Tab-separated table of C-alpha atoms in Angstrom:
chain	number	residue	atom	x	y	z
A	1	MET	CA	16.085	-18.475	-32.256
A	2	LYS	CA	14.705	-15.995	-30.102
A	3	VAL	CA	14.704	-16.674	-26.384
A	4	LEU	CA	13.527	-14.828	-23.208
A	5	PHE	CA	15.793	-15.670	-20.542
A	6	LEU	CA	14.530	-16.662	-16.982
A	7	ARG	CA	17.881	-16.889	-15.429
A	8	ASP	CA	21.283	-15.303	-15.565
A	9	VAL	CA	23.538	-17.160	-18.124
A	10	LYS	CA	26.860	-16.207	-17.488
A	11	GLY	CA	28.647	-14.839	-20.623
A	12	THR	CA	25.184	-15.150	-22.561
A	13	ALA	CA	22.239	-13.042	-20.946
A	14	GLN	CA	20.666	-11.769	-17.708
A	15	ALA	CA	17.207	-12.806	-16.606
A	16	GLY	CA	14.465	-10.839	-18.359
A	17	GLU	CA	16.461	-10.403	-21.622
A	18	VAL	CA	15.380	-11.538	-25.142
A	19	LYS	CA	18.304	-12.491	-27.307
A	20	GLU	CA	18.760	-14.286	-30.577
A	21	VAL	CA	20.652	-17.643	-29.801
A	22	ALA	CA	21.507	-20.623	-31.881
A	23	GLU	CA	18.952	-23.163	-32.077
A	24	GLY	CA	21.088	-26.107	-30.851
A	25	PHE	CA	22.100	-24.014	-27.900
A	26	ALA	CA	18.455	-23.194	-27.107
A	27	ARG	CA	16.981	-26.671	-27.715
A	28	ASN	CA	19.962	-28.505	-25.931
A	29	TYR	CA	20.922	-26.239	-23.175
A	30	LEU	CA	18.608	-23.315	-22.259
A	31	LEU	CA	15.193	-24.989	-22.583
A	32	PRO	CA	15.935	-28.159	-20.897
A	33	LYS	CA	17.509	-26.406	-18.031
A	34	LYS	CA	14.678	-24.168	-17.931
A	35	LEU	CA	16.991	-21.263	-18.043
A	36	ALA	CA	14.877	-19.640	-21.011
A	37	VAL	CA	11.842	-20.013	-22.977
A	38	ALA	CA	10.930	-19.514	-26.669
A	39	ALA	CA	10.361	-15.746	-26.926
A	40	THR	CA	6.740	-15.735	-28.313
A	41	GLU	CA	4.344	-12.904	-28.156
A	42	GLY	CA	2.433	-14.471	-25.110
A	43	THR	CA	5.517	-14.996	-23.129
A	44	LEU	CA	6.944	-11.675	-23.654
A	45	LYS	CA	3.406	-9.980	-22.659
A	46	SER	CA	3.075	-12.127	-19.562
A	47	VAL	CA	6.804	-10.990	-18.731
A	48	THR	CA	5.865	-7.460	-19.178
A	49	ILE	CA	2.927	-7.819	-16.953
A	50	GLN	CA	5.001	-9.698	-14.101
A	51	LYS	CA	7.510	-6.831	-14.178
A	52	GLN	CA	4.854	-4.290	-13.656
A	53	ILE	CA	3.304	-6.207	-10.967
A	54	GLU	CA	6.782	-6.616	-9.215
A	55	ALA	CA	7.780	-2.919	-9.587
A	56	ALA	CA	4.331	-2.047	-7.790
A	57	ARG	CA	5.087	-4.513	-5.022
A	58	ARG	CA	8.377	-3.167	-4.734
A	59	ALA	CA	7.338	0.333	-4.414
A	60	ARG	CA	4.634	-0.637	-1.714
A	61	SER	CA	7.247	-2.451	0.052
A	62	GLN	CA	9.775	0.499	-0.123
A	63	GLU	CA	6.887	2.968	1.276
A	64	LYS	CA	6.249	0.426	3.908
A	65	ALA	CA	9.825	0.096	4.898
A	66	SER	CA	10.362	3.972	5.049
A	67	THR	CA	7.377	4.352	7.151
A	68	LEU	CA	8.700	1.918	9.656
A	69	ALA	CA	12.155	3.447	9.435
A	70	GLU	CA	10.700	6.827	10.577
A	71	ARG	CA	8.836	5.047	13.347
A	72	LEU	CA	11.883	2.987	14.429
A	73	SER	CA	14.152	6.308	14.491
A	74	GLN	CA	11.906	7.908	17.413
A	75	VAL	CA	11.505	4.847	19.364
A	76	THR	CA	13.172	4.391	22.835
A	77	LEU	CA	13.170	0.758	24.305
A	78	HIS	CA	13.353	0.580	28.157
A	79	PHE	CA	15.031	-2.275	29.704
A	80	LYS	CA	14.922	-2.765	33.478
A	81	VAL	CA	17.738	-5.306	34.615
A	82	ARG	CA	19.776	-6.572	37.610
A	83	VAL	CA	23.209	-5.357	37.873
A	84	GLY	CA	26.244	-6.582	39.392
A	85	GLU	CA	29.479	-4.961	40.046
A	86	GLN	CA	30.832	-2.179	37.724
A	87	HIS	CA	27.366	-1.674	36.181
A	88	ARG	CA	27.825	-4.888	34.239
A	89	LEU	CA	24.334	-6.572	33.636
A	90	TYR	CA	23.240	-10.178	34.639
A	91	GLY	CA	22.960	-11.634	31.383
A	92	SER	CA	22.858	-9.517	28.503
A	93	ILE	CA	20.315	-7.863	25.897
A	94	THR	CA	20.641	-9.360	22.839
A	95	SER	CA	19.060	-8.653	19.296
A	96	ALA	CA	16.100	-10.996	19.903
A	97	ASP	CA	15.196	-9.106	23.010
A	98	ILE	CA	15.104	-5.688	21.168
A	99	ALA	CA	13.185	-7.223	18.296
A	100	GLU	CA	10.572	-8.605	20.819
A	101	ALA	CA	10.544	-5.175	22.484
A	102	VAL	CA	10.190	-3.104	19.022
A	103	GLU	CA	7.095	-5.696	18.283
A	104	LYS	CA	5.407	-5.177	21.440
A	105	GLN	CA	6.143	-1.221	21.217
A	106	LEU	CA	5.029	-0.753	17.499
A	107	GLY	CA	3.249	-3.950	16.660
A	108	GLU	CA	5.319	-4.412	13.845
A	109	PRO	CA	7.687	-7.404	13.607
A	110	VAL	CA	11.197	-6.853	13.096
A	111	ASP	CA	13.645	-9.777	12.121
A	112	LYS	CA	16.083	-10.264	14.903
A	113	HIS	CA	18.648	-10.824	12.331
A	114	LYS	CA	18.238	-7.418	10.708
A	115	ILE	CA	19.005	-5.754	14.124
A	116	VAL	CA	22.684	-4.728	13.887
A	117	LEU	CA	24.463	-5.665	17.341
A	118	GLU	CA	27.959	-6.488	17.200
A	119	GLU	CA	27.739	-8.236	20.700
A	120	PRO	CA	24.903	-8.335	23.255
A	121	ILE	CA	24.610	-5.200	25.492
A	122	ARG	CA	26.250	-5.698	28.759
A	123	HIS	CA	26.300	-2.199	30.368
A	124	LEU	CA	23.712	0.308	31.691
A	125	GLY	CA	23.150	3.353	29.704
A	126	GLU	CA	21.786	4.501	26.310
A	127	HIS	CA	22.901	2.727	23.287
A	128	LYS	CA	21.983	3.463	19.571
A	129	VAL	CA	21.195	0.124	17.784
A	130	PRO	CA	20.827	0.377	13.833
A	131	ILE	CA	18.021	-1.854	12.187
A	132	LYS	CA	18.766	-2.923	8.614
A	133	LEU	CA	15.428	-2.764	6.555
A	134	GLY	CA	17.000	-3.002	3.351
A	135	ALA	CA	16.654	-0.604	0.471
A	136	GLY	CA	19.615	1.629	2.184
A	137	LEU	CA	17.153	2.295	5.191
A	138	GLU	CA	18.830	1.823	8.569
A	139	PRO	CA	17.204	3.645	11.353
A	140	ALA	CA	18.433	3.609	14.692
A	141	VAL	CA	16.534	2.782	17.889
A	142	THR	CA	17.587	3.977	21.275
A	143	VAL	CA	18.119	1.155	23.976
A	144	LEU	CA	17.925	2.751	27.495
A	145	VAL	CA	19.246	0.016	29.990
A	146	GLU	CA	18.403	0.835	33.550
A	147	ARG	CA	18.765	-0.491	36.926
A	148	GLU	CA	15.817	-2.137	38.544
A	149	GLU	CA	16.413	-0.126	41.705
A	150	GLU	CA	16.445	3.250	39.672
A	151	ALA	CA	13.388	2.191	37.753
A	152	LYS	CA	11.673	1.630	41.144
A	153	LYS	CA	12.749	4.967	42.372
A	154	MET	CA	11.409	6.685	39.145
A	155	ALA	CA	8.267	5.068	39.570
A	156	GLU	CA	7.968	6.198	42.943
A	157	GLU	CA	8.718	9.582	42.200
A	158	LYS	CA	6.031	9.842	39.586
A	159	GLY	CA	3.631	8.547	41.926
A	160	GLN	CA	3.027	5.045	40.505
A	161	VAL	CA	2.018	2.245	42.463
A	162	GLY	CA	3.636	-1.243	42.257
A	163	GLU	CA	7.012	-2.669	42.340
A	164	VAL	CA	9.451	-3.695	39.690
A	165	LEU	CA	10.001	-7.407	40.206
A	166	PRO	CA	13.362	-9.149	38.711
A	167	GLY	CA	12.825	-9.527	35.140
A	168	LYS	CA	9.522	-7.733	34.972
A	169	ALA	CA	8.459	-4.291	33.179
A	170	THR	CA	6.883	-1.391	34.120
A	171	SER	CA	3.695	-0.059	32.371
A	172	GLY	CA	4.382	-1.455	28.903
A	173	ASP	CA	8.485	-1.329	28.760
A	174	ALA	CA	10.415	-4.114	27.731
A	175	ALA	CA	12.039	-6.217	30.256
A	176	ARG	CA	15.078	-8.820	30.379
A	177	ARG	CA	14.970	-11.765	32.295
A	178	PRO	CA	17.844	-12.367	34.859
A	179	ALA	CA	20.383	-14.823	33.653
A	180	ARG	CA	20.403	-18.232	34.900
A	181	LYS	CA	22.949	-19.357	37.516
A	182	GLY	CA	26.425	-20.247	36.312
A	183	ALA	CA	25.754	-18.401	32.719
A	184	GLY	CA	28.446	-16.347	31.494
């Protein structure tokens, strides 16, 4: 009996393959468990159409991901934070903070689980943070962590009015709220 496999069956076939199998194997195992369907002309045609639709969807997804990767590689995220001794931050900048800042700056949502951050950022300076978009794309965004006082001075030098409040950002920059007392 000729069947079209819907799922991988170890030692027999992979999903999407059409194979000739014993009738008993098909009737008693493959068909009841919905691992395969009888390979009729109609099912083969519908599978071909589904494969074409899936290929087109994958191509659009790949194009969108490469465009996003290009935009992300040019992004610099600014975080103004409170700093303690030895330039250590009160609190830290996490992948969730970076995802939120990317969404604010680009308008594109990025899953925080795709941001490759071995541990939260706890020091001032410039950090390159890669983001896994899939399909082999892994652009790195630049995260610039500055002291609130430095941000305030830069704003004054540029002639910008206003003050930098603890945990507040200046003109569209992402900000990190100060950590609660007693937090690590």
